[in-house]
Coordinates of C-alpha atoms in Angstrom, one line a residue:
Chain B
M1085 CA -45.1 13.5 14.9
V1086 CA -43.1 13.6 11.7
G1087 CA -39.4 12.9 12.2
R1088 CA -36.7 15.1 10.8
R1089 CA -35.3 14.2 7.5
S1090 CA -31.7 13.3 7.8
Q1091 CA -29.1 15.3 5.9
P1092 CA -27.8 13.7 2.7
S1093 CA -24.3 13.0 4.1
E1094 CA -25.9 11.4 7.2
R1095 CA -28.1 9.2 5.0
R1096 CA -25.1 8.0 3.1
R1097 CA -23.3 7.1 6.3
L1098 CA -26.4 5.2 7.6
H1099 CA -26.6 3.4 4.3
R1100 CA -23.0 2.3 4.5
M1101 CA -23.5 1.1 8.1
R1102 CA -26.6 -1.0 7.2
P1103 CA -25.7 -4.6 6.8
R1104 CA -26.0 -5.7 3.2
P1105 CA -28.7 -8.4 2.8
E1106 CA -27.3 -11.7 1.6
S1107 CA -28.1 -12.0 -2.0
P1108 CA -29.8 -15.3 -2.9
G1109 CA -27.6 -17.3 -5.2
R1110 CA -24.5 -15.4 -4.4
A1111 CA -21.7 -17.3 -2.8
P1112 CA -19.8 -15.7 0.1
V1113 CA -16.6 -14.0 -0.8
P1114 CA -13.8 -16.6 -0.3
T1115 CA -11.3 -15.8 2.4
A1116 CA -9.7 -19.1 3.1
P1117 CA -6.4 -19.8 1.4
W1118 CA -6.4 -22.0 -1.7
S1119 CA -5.8 -25.7 -1.2
R1120 CA -3.1 -27.3 -3.4
K1121 CA -5.8 -29.6 -4.8
D1122 CA -8.0 -26.7 -5.8
R1123 CA -5.1 -24.8 -7.4
I1124 CA -4.4 -27.7 -9.6
L1125 CA -8.0 -28.4 -10.5
A1126 CA -8.6 -24.8 -11.5
V1127 CA -5.7 -24.7 -13.9
L1128 CA -6.1 -28.1 -15.6
V1129 CA -8.7 -27.2 -18.2
P1130 CA -7.2 -23.8 -19.1
A1131 CA -3.8 -25.6 -19.5
L1132 CA -5.4 -28.2 -21.7
L1133 CA -7.0 -25.5 -23.8
A1134 CA -3.8 -23.6 -24.2
T1135 CA -1.8 -26.7 -25.1
I1136 CA -4.2 -27.8 -27.8
A1137 CA -4.5 -24.2 -29.2
C1138 CA -0.7 -24.1 -29.4
V1139 CA -0.5 -27.4 -31.2
Q1140 CA -3.2 -26.1 -33.6
I1141 CA -1.0 -23.0 -34.4
A1142 CA 2.0 -25.3 -35.0
R1143 CA 0.0 -27.5 -37.3
V1144 CA -1.3 -24.5 -39.3
H1145 CA 2.2 -23.3 -39.9
T1146 CA 3.8 -26.7 -40.7
L1147 CA 1.0 -28.6 -42.5
D1148 CA -1.1 -25.7 -44.0
Q1149 CA -3.9 -26.9 -41.8
S1150 CA -7.0 -24.6 -42.0
P1151 CA -6.7 -21.9 -39.3
W1152 CA -10.5 -22.3 -38.7
S1153 CA -10.2 -26.0 -37.8
G1154 CA -8.6 -28.2 -35.1
A1155 CA -9.7 -26.8 -31.8
G1156 CA -7.9 -23.5 -32.3
F1157 CA -9.3 -20.0 -32.3
G1158 CA -8.7 -18.8 -35.9
M1159 CA -12.3 -18.7 -36.9
F1160 CA -13.3 -15.4 -38.4
A1161 CA -9.7 -14.3 -38.4
T1162 CA -8.7 -15.0 -42.0
I1163 CA -10.3 -15.8 -45.4
D1164 CA -8.3 -19.0 -45.7
G1165 CA -10.2 -21.9 -44.2
E1166 CA -11.8 -25.2 -45.1
T1167 CA -15.0 -23.6 -46.4
T1168 CA -13.1 -21.3 -48.8
R1169 CA -10.6 -23.9 -50.0
S1170 CA -11.8 -25.8 -53.0
I1171 CA -10.8 -29.2 -54.5
H1172 CA -10.5 -29.6 -58.3
G1173 CA -9.9 -32.6 -60.4
V1174 CA -8.7 -32.5 -64.0
V1175 CA -8.3 -35.6 -66.2
V1176 CA -5.2 -35.3 -68.4
S1177 CA -5.0 -37.5 -71.5
G1178 CA -2.3 -36.5 -74.0
D1179 CA -2.8 -32.8 -74.7
E1180 CA -6.4 -32.8 -73.6
T1181 CA -7.7 -31.8 -70.2
T1182 CA -11.2 -32.3 -68.8
E1183 CA -12.7 -31.1 -65.6
A1184 CA -13.8 -34.0 -63.4
A1185 CA -16.7 -33.9 -61.0
L1186 CA -16.0 -35.1 -57.4
P1187 CA -17.8 -38.4 -56.7
E1188 CA -20.3 -38.2 -53.9
N1189 CA -18.6 -40.9 -51.9
L1190 CA -15.3 -38.9 -51.8
R1191 CA -16.9 -35.7 -50.5
R1192 CA -15.8 -36.4 -46.9
S1193 CA -12.2 -37.2 -48.0
A1194 CA -12.1 -34.0 -50.1
F1195 CA -13.3 -32.0 -47.1
E1196 CA -10.6 -33.5 -44.9
L1197 CA -8.0 -32.7 -47.6
A1198 CA -9.2 -29.1 -47.6
V1199 CA -8.6 -29.0 -43.8
V1200 CA -5.1 -30.6 -44.0
P1201 CA -3.9 -30.3 -47.6
T1202 CA -0.7 -32.5 -47.5
E1203 CA 0.9 -33.9 -50.6
S1204 CA 0.4 -37.5 -49.6
A1205 CA -3.3 -36.9 -48.8
T1206 CA -3.7 -35.2 -52.2
D1207 CA -2.1 -38.1 -54.1
E1208 CA -4.3 -40.6 -52.1
L1209 CA -7.4 -38.7 -53.0
A1210 CA -6.3 -38.5 -56.7
E1211 CA -5.8 -42.3 -56.7
R1212 CA -9.2 -43.0 -55.3
W1213 CA -10.9 -40.4 -57.5
A1214 CA -9.2 -41.9 -60.6
E1215 CA -10.4 -45.4 -59.6
E1216 CA -14.0 -44.1 -59.4
L1217 CA -13.6 -42.5 -62.9
D1218 CA -12.1 -45.8 -64.3
L1219 CA -9.6 -43.9 -66.5
P1220 CA -7.9 -45.4 -69.5
D1221 CA -4.2 -46.3 -69.1
D1222 CA -3.0 -43.2 -71.0
A1223 CA -4.9 -40.8 -68.7
H1224 CA -4.3 -39.6 -65.2
L1225 CA -6.0 -37.3 -62.8
V1226 CA -4.5 -34.1 -61.3
V1227 CA -6.1 -33.0 -58.1
S1228 CA -5.4 -29.5 -56.7
V1229 CA -6.4 -27.7 -53.5
R1230 CA -7.0 -24.0 -54.0
S1231 CA -7.3 -21.1 -51.6
V1232 CA -9.0 -17.8 -52.4
D1233 CA -7.9 -14.2 -51.9
I1234 CA -9.5 -10.8 -52.5
D1235 CA -7.8 -7.6 -53.5
Q1236 CA -8.7 -3.9 -52.9
D1237 CA -10.8 -3.9 -56.1
L1238 CA -12.9 -6.9 -54.7
R1239 CA -11.3 -9.2 -57.3
L1240 CA -11.2 -12.8 -56.2
T1241 CA -8.2 -14.8 -57.2
T1242 CA -7.3 -18.4 -56.5
D1243 CA -4.0 -20.0 -55.6
V1244 CA -2.9 -23.6 -55.7
I1245 CA -1.9 -24.8 -52.2
V1246 CA -1.0 -28.4 -53.2
E1247 CA -1.3 -30.6 -56.2
G1248 CA -1.3 -34.4 -56.5
T1249 CA -1.7 -36.9 -59.3
S1250 CA -3.1 -40.4 -59.7
Chain L
M899 CA -57.1 -14.0 -9.9
T900 CA -54.7 -16.5 -8.5
A901 CA -51.0 -16.3 -9.0
T902 CA -49.3 -19.4 -10.4
R903 CA -47.0 -20.8 -7.7
L904 CA -44.3 -23.4 -8.1
A905 CA -45.0 -26.6 -6.2
D906 CA -43.3 -26.5 -2.8
D907 CA -41.1 -29.5 -3.6
G908 CA -41.4 -29.8 -7.4
P909 CA -38.4 -30.0 -9.7
L910 CA -38.8 -26.3 -10.8
R911 CA -38.9 -25.1 -7.2
R912 CA -35.7 -27.1 -6.5
L913 CA -34.2 -25.6 -9.6
V914 CA -35.0 -22.0 -8.8
D915 CA -34.0 -22.3 -5.1
G916 CA -30.6 -23.9 -5.9
S917 CA -27.3 -22.2 -5.3
Y918 CA -25.5 -20.4 -8.1
V919 CA -23.4 -23.6 -8.8
D920 CA -26.7 -25.4 -9.3
H921 CA -27.7 -22.7 -11.8
L922 CA -24.4 -23.1 -13.6
C923 CA -25.1 -26.8 -14.0
T924 CA -28.6 -26.2 -15.3
L925 CA -27.5 -23.5 -17.7
T926 CA -24.6 -25.6 -19.0
L927 CA -27.1 -28.4 -19.8
V928 CA -29.0 -25.9 -22.0
V929 CA -25.7 -24.8 -23.6
V930 CA -24.8 -28.4 -24.4
V931 CA -28.1 -28.8 -26.1
I932 CA -27.7 -25.6 -28.2
N933 CA -24.2 -26.4 -29.2
S934 CA -25.0 -30.0 -30.2
N935 CA -27.6 -28.9 -32.7
E936 CA -25.5 -30.0 -35.8
D937 CA -25.2 -33.6 -34.5
P938 CA -28.7 -35.1 -34.3
P939 CA -27.9 -38.2 -32.1
L940 CA -25.8 -36.0 -29.7
F941 CA -28.5 -33.3 -29.7
L942 CA -31.2 -35.9 -28.7
A943 CA -28.9 -37.2 -25.9
A944 CA -28.2 -33.7 -24.7
L945 CA -31.9 -33.0 -24.7
A946 CA -32.6 -36.1 -22.7
A947 CA -29.8 -35.0 -20.3
L948 CA -31.5 -31.6 -19.9
V949 CA -34.8 -33.2 -19.0
V950 CA -33.1 -35.5 -16.5
G951 CA -31.2 -32.5 -15.1
V952 CA -34.5 -30.6 -14.6
L953 CA -36.3 -33.5 -13.0
R954 CA -33.4 -34.7 -10.9
P955 CA -31.1 -31.7 -10.3
G956 CA -29.1 -33.6 -7.8
W957 CA -27.7 -36.0 -10.4
T958 CA -26.2 -33.1 -12.4
R959 CA -24.4 -31.7 -9.3
T960 CA -21.9 -34.6 -9.2
P961 CA -18.5 -34.6 -10.9
W962 CA -19.3 -37.9 -12.5
W963 CA -22.2 -36.5 -14.5
W964 CA -19.9 -33.9 -16.1
F965 CA -17.0 -36.3 -16.6
A966 CA -19.4 -38.5 -18.5
T967 CA -20.7 -35.5 -20.5
A968 CA -17.2 -34.2 -21.3
A969 CA -16.2 -37.7 -22.4
V970 CA -19.1 -38.2 -24.7
L971 CA -18.7 -34.7 -26.3
A972 CA -14.9 -35.2 -26.6
V973 CA -15.3 -38.6 -28.3
R974 CA -17.8 -37.2 -30.8
Q975 CA -15.6 -34.2 -31.5
I976 CA -12.3 -36.0 -31.8
S977 CA -13.9 -38.4 -34.4
D978 CA -15.0 -35.4 -36.4
W979 CA -12.4 -32.8 -35.5
Q980 CA -12.1 -31.3 -38.9
G981 CA -15.6 -29.9 -38.9
I982 CA -16.1 -28.8 -35.3
D983 CA -16.5 -25.1 -34.5
N984 CA -14.3 -23.7 -31.8
H985 CA -17.2 -22.8 -29.5
V986 CA -18.4 -26.4 -29.5
V987 CA -14.9 -27.4 -28.3
V988 CA -15.0 -24.8 -25.6
T989 CA -18.3 -26.2 -24.5
T990 CA -16.5 -29.5 -23.9
Y991 CA -13.7 -27.8 -22.0
W992 CA -16.3 -26.1 -19.8
T993 CA -18.1 -29.4 -19.0
L994 CA -14.7 -30.9 -18.0
A995 CA -14.0 -27.8 -15.9
L996 CA -17.4 -28.3 -14.2
A997 CA -16.5 -31.9 -13.4
L998 CA -13.2 -30.9 -11.9
G999 CA -14.7 -27.9 -10.1
L1000 CA -17.4 -30.0 -8.5
A1001 CA -14.7 -32.3 -7.2
A1002 CA -12.8 -29.5 -5.5
D1003 CA -12.8 -28.4 -1.9
D1004 CA -14.3 -25.1 -2.8
P1005 CA -16.2 -25.6 -6.1
A1006 CA -17.4 -22.0 -6.5
R1007 CA -13.9 -20.6 -6.3
V1008 CA -12.3 -23.3 -8.6
L1009 CA -15.1 -22.9 -11.2
A1010 CA -14.7 -19.1 -11.1
R1011 CA -11.0 -19.3 -11.8
S1012 CA -11.3 -21.9 -14.5
A1013 CA -14.0 -20.0 -16.3
R1014 CA -12.1 -16.7 -16.1
W1015 CA -8.9 -18.3 -17.6
I1016 CA -10.9 -20.1 -20.2
V1017 CA -12.4 -16.8 -21.3
G1018 CA -9.1 -15.0 -21.2
L1019 CA -7.3 -17.7 -23.2
V1020 CA -10.1 -18.1 -25.8
F1021 CA -10.0 -14.4 -26.5
G1022 CA -6.2 -14.2 -26.3
F1023 CA -5.8 -16.9 -28.9
A1024 CA -8.5 -15.3 -31.1
V1025 CA -6.6 -12.0 -30.9
Y1026 CA -3.3 -13.8 -31.8
W1027 CA -5.0 -15.1 -35.0
K1028 CA -6.4 -11.8 -36.0
L1029 CA -3.1 -10.0 -35.5
A1030 CA -1.2 -12.8 -37.4
S1031 CA -3.6 -12.5 -40.4
P1032 CA -2.7 -9.6 -42.7
D1033 CA -6.0 -10.0 -44.5
F1034 CA -7.8 -9.4 -41.2
L1035 CA -5.8 -6.3 -40.3
D1036 CA -6.4 -4.6 -43.7
G1037 CA -10.1 -5.3 -43.7
D1038 CA -10.0 -7.8 -46.6
F1039 CA -11.4 -10.6 -44.4
F1040 CA -14.6 -8.6 -43.6
R1041 CA -14.9 -7.2 -47.2
F1042 CA -14.9 -10.8 -48.4
T1043 CA -17.1 -12.2 -45.6
L1044 CA -19.7 -9.4 -45.9
L1045 CA -20.1 -10.1 -49.6
T1046 CA -20.1 -13.9 -49.5
D1047 CA -21.4 -15.1 -46.1
D1048 CA -25.2 -15.0 -45.9
R1049 CA -25.0 -14.5 -42.1
F1050 CA -23.7 -11.0 -42.8
D1051 CA -26.1 -10.3 -45.7
A1052 CA -28.3 -7.9 -43.8
V1053 CA -25.3 -5.9 -42.4
A1054 CA -23.7 -5.7 -45.9
R1055 CA -26.9 -4.4 -47.4
W1056 CA -28.2 -2.1 -44.6
I1057 CA -24.9 -0.7 -43.3
G1058 CA -22.5 -1.3 -46.1
G1059 CA -24.9 -0.1 -48.7
V1060 CA -24.5 -3.1 -51.0
P1061 CA -27.4 -3.3 -53.4
N1062 CA -29.6 -6.4 -53.3
E1063 CA -28.9 -7.3 -56.9
A1064 CA -25.2 -7.0 -56.2
M1065 CA -25.5 -9.5 -53.3
V1066 CA -27.2 -12.0 -55.8
L1067 CA -24.4 -11.5 -58.3
N1068 CA -21.8 -11.9 -55.6
E1069 CA -23.3 -15.2 -54.5
A1070 CA -23.2 -16.5 -58.1
S1071 CA -19.6 -15.3 -58.5
W1072 CA -18.4 -16.9 -55.3
L1073 CA -20.1 -20.2 -56.2
A1074 CA -18.4 -20.1 -59.6
V1075 CA -15.0 -19.8 -57.9
L1076 CA -15.7 -22.7 -55.7
R1077 CA -16.7 -24.7 -58.7
G1078 CA -13.5 -24.0 -60.6
D1079 CA -13.3 -20.5 -62.0
E1080 CA -9.9 -19.0 -61.3
G1081 CA -11.2 -15.6 -60.5
A1082 CA -14.2 -13.3 -60.2
L1083 CA -15.1 -9.7 -59.4
L1084 CA -17.4 -9.0 -56.4
V1085 CA -19.6 -5.9 -56.2
G1086 CA -19.4 -3.7 -53.1
G1087 CA -21.2 -0.7 -51.7
P1088 CA -20.4 2.9 -50.8
R1089 CA -19.7 2.1 -47.1
L1090 CA -18.3 -1.4 -47.4
D1091 CA -14.6 -0.5 -46.9
A1092 CA -15.3 1.6 -43.8
L1093 CA -17.6 -1.0 -42.4
A1094 CA -15.1 -3.8 -42.9
L1095 CA -12.3 -1.9 -41.2
F1096 CA -14.5 -0.9 -38.3
M1097 CA -15.6 -4.5 -37.8
A1098 CA -12.0 -5.7 -37.9
W1099 CA -10.7 -3.2 -35.4
F1100 CA -13.8 -3.4 -33.2
A1101 CA -13.0 -7.1 -32.9
I1102 CA -9.3 -6.6 -32.2
V1103 CA -9.8 -3.9 -29.5
T1104 CA -12.7 -5.5 -27.7
E1105 CA -11.2 -9.0 -27.8
S1106 CA -7.8 -7.8 -26.6
F1107 CA -9.5 -6.0 -23.7
I1108 CA -11.5 -9.0 -22.7
A1109 CA -8.4 -11.2 -22.8
V1110 CA -6.3 -8.8 -20.6
A1111 CA -9.2 -8.2 -18.2
H1112 CA -9.7 -11.9 -17.6
L1113 CA -6.1 -13.0 -17.5
A1114 CA -4.8 -10.1 -15.4
P1115 CA -5.2 -10.4 -11.6
L1116 CA -7.5 -7.5 -11.2
R1117 CA -8.6 -6.4 -7.7
G1118 CA -11.3 -4.2 -6.1
R1119 CA -13.4 -2.1 -8.4
W1120 CA -11.4 -3.1 -11.5
V1121 CA -13.0 -6.5 -11.6
V1122 CA -16.1 -4.9 -13.1
L1123 CA -14.1 -4.7 -16.3
R1124 CA -14.5 -8.4 -16.8
P1125 CA -18.3 -8.7 -17.0
A1126 CA -18.6 -5.2 -18.6
S1127 CA -16.2 -6.0 -21.4
L1128 CA -17.7 -9.4 -22.1
L1129 CA -21.3 -8.1 -22.1
F1130 CA -20.3 -5.3 -24.4
F1131 CA -18.7 -7.8 -26.8
C1132 CA -21.7 -10.1 -26.7
L1133 CA -24.2 -7.3 -27.4
G1134 CA -22.1 -5.8 -30.2
T1135 CA -21.4 -9.2 -31.8
Y1136 CA -24.4 -11.3 -31.4
I1137 CA -26.9 -8.6 -32.5
V1138 CA -25.1 -8.6 -35.8
V1139 CA -24.3 -12.4 -36.1
P1140 CA -26.8 -14.6 -34.4
V1141 CA -24.3 -17.3 -33.2
G1142 CA -26.3 -17.8 -30.0
G1143 CA -24.5 -21.0 -29.0
F1144 CA -21.2 -19.1 -28.3
G1145 CA -23.0 -16.2 -26.7
C1146 CA -24.8 -18.5 -24.3
L1147 CA -21.6 -20.3 -23.4
L1148 CA -19.9 -17.0 -22.7
A1149 CA -22.8 -15.9 -20.5
V1150 CA -22.4 -19.1 -18.5
L1151 CA -18.7 -18.6 -18.2
A1152 CA -19.3 -15.0 -17.0
L1153 CA -21.9 -16.3 -14.5
A1154 CA -19.3 -18.7 -13.1
D1155 CA -17.6 -15.7 -11.4
D1156 CA -18.4 -16.2 -7.7
E1157 CA -17.9 -12.5 -7.0
L1158 CA -20.3 -11.3 -9.6
T1159 CA -22.8 -8.8 -8.2
P1160 CA -26.6 -9.6 -8.4
T1161 CA -27.0 -6.8 -11.0
W1162 CA -24.4 -8.4 -13.4
R1163 CA -25.8 -11.8 -12.7
R1164 CA -29.3 -10.6 -13.7
A1165 CA -27.8 -8.9 -16.8
Y1166 CA -26.1 -12.2 -17.9
L1167 CA -29.2 -14.2 -17.2
W1168 CA -31.1 -11.8 -19.5
L1169 CA -28.4 -12.1 -22.1
F1170 CA -28.6 -15.9 -21.9
A1171 CA -32.4 -15.9 -22.3
G1172 CA -32.2 -13.3 -25.0
L1173 CA -29.7 -15.2 -27.1
V1174 CA -31.7 -18.4 -26.8
V1175 CA -34.8 -16.7 -28.4
Y1176 CA -32.9 -14.1 -30.6
G1177 CA -31.3 -16.6 -33.0
P1178 CA -34.5 -18.1 -34.4
I1179 CA -36.2 -14.7 -34.5
W1180 CA -33.2 -13.2 -36.4
W1181 CA -33.3 -16.0 -39.0
L1182 CA -37.0 -15.5 -39.4
L1183 CA -36.6 -11.7 -40.0
F1184 CA -33.3 -11.4 -41.8
G1185 CA -32.1 -14.9 -42.7

């Protein structure tokens, strides 16, 4: 004997009444109140994240630190960053100026300067760079950190963020 | 034909049969490996930790394992903070959250809340930066990035209509600026401006939505907005830019939601697996 097919509305009611099988890997919905310990543990890491991200924002605004760097979330938000900033050295001797290549052993320092381009760090890099070049007494090295910008016509222009001398 | 079965008490069987917190620990081990790939010693250590975690799952279910992992990652990242990507830092935050969560009275609930707030804050700060950057809002950032960042090369050519030879010229112009030229002119394409503006506002809208959905105390059916918005973002973003490390981390953070339905859980596991294999394939095809 073939049983009668239940009406759609009845089937829906029966479906709702059927106990839902416990899904493997799914934790039961919590009902107990939060313990004080758990409340604190849950908030610690988000609070740490927010604090460091706020410090990063402050450092960007006060030290010209790269928005892309320093445990903040400014990546892919602005052109200005350590990878688009460039470091240039020019030897000045009297009226003559000559471009100077960055020594290999100063690459890391130059990168750190691009991240946080302070005047003191720029002067320090200029000193070390000049020592590597073994400049004559009447010459000095000017180091600049430049950022790049783009206009509506796709023209790239550079701007000096900070300059230092040996 | 005989079906392959997992050994009754083997490491893989224990792994598959574990609770969802167990799965979170295992997936986090994989994320740590992926996000350590630019630091060879750390990468090898993470790989060793993954092997240990698979063979001895119980060891990685203790807070101390994750405190140690977070400490090692933090020390490496603090010593090289200038060059660390933000998703690598978030990986460290998450390992610390795992340590704290496993020490809680109710680990599942604590991990779920920590993960939700981490996601909300990450996207909230990301939106702050985008809104605070005039060059992002007017599309300049993506105009520049599409023409000079090789990860966006295929998008610039295929969707922006930038000719191949223009991309070669742009690369040379950009290198000249980095080497000292004070200016240069890049070459665009017919749809570059529209594409750049679309990408900028897609990011702002979706990231704002994710931040609000994860930080707001949603109830009932509204909670579906969290996994839905994050999945939408991941699919829209990581198909274009194969930054699988961040995508996998976001998938794990989404999976930490203890009220996630099995359907969403499966979707995020597929996303995780897809991102692990998609990155290398993308670079092979378009890189």
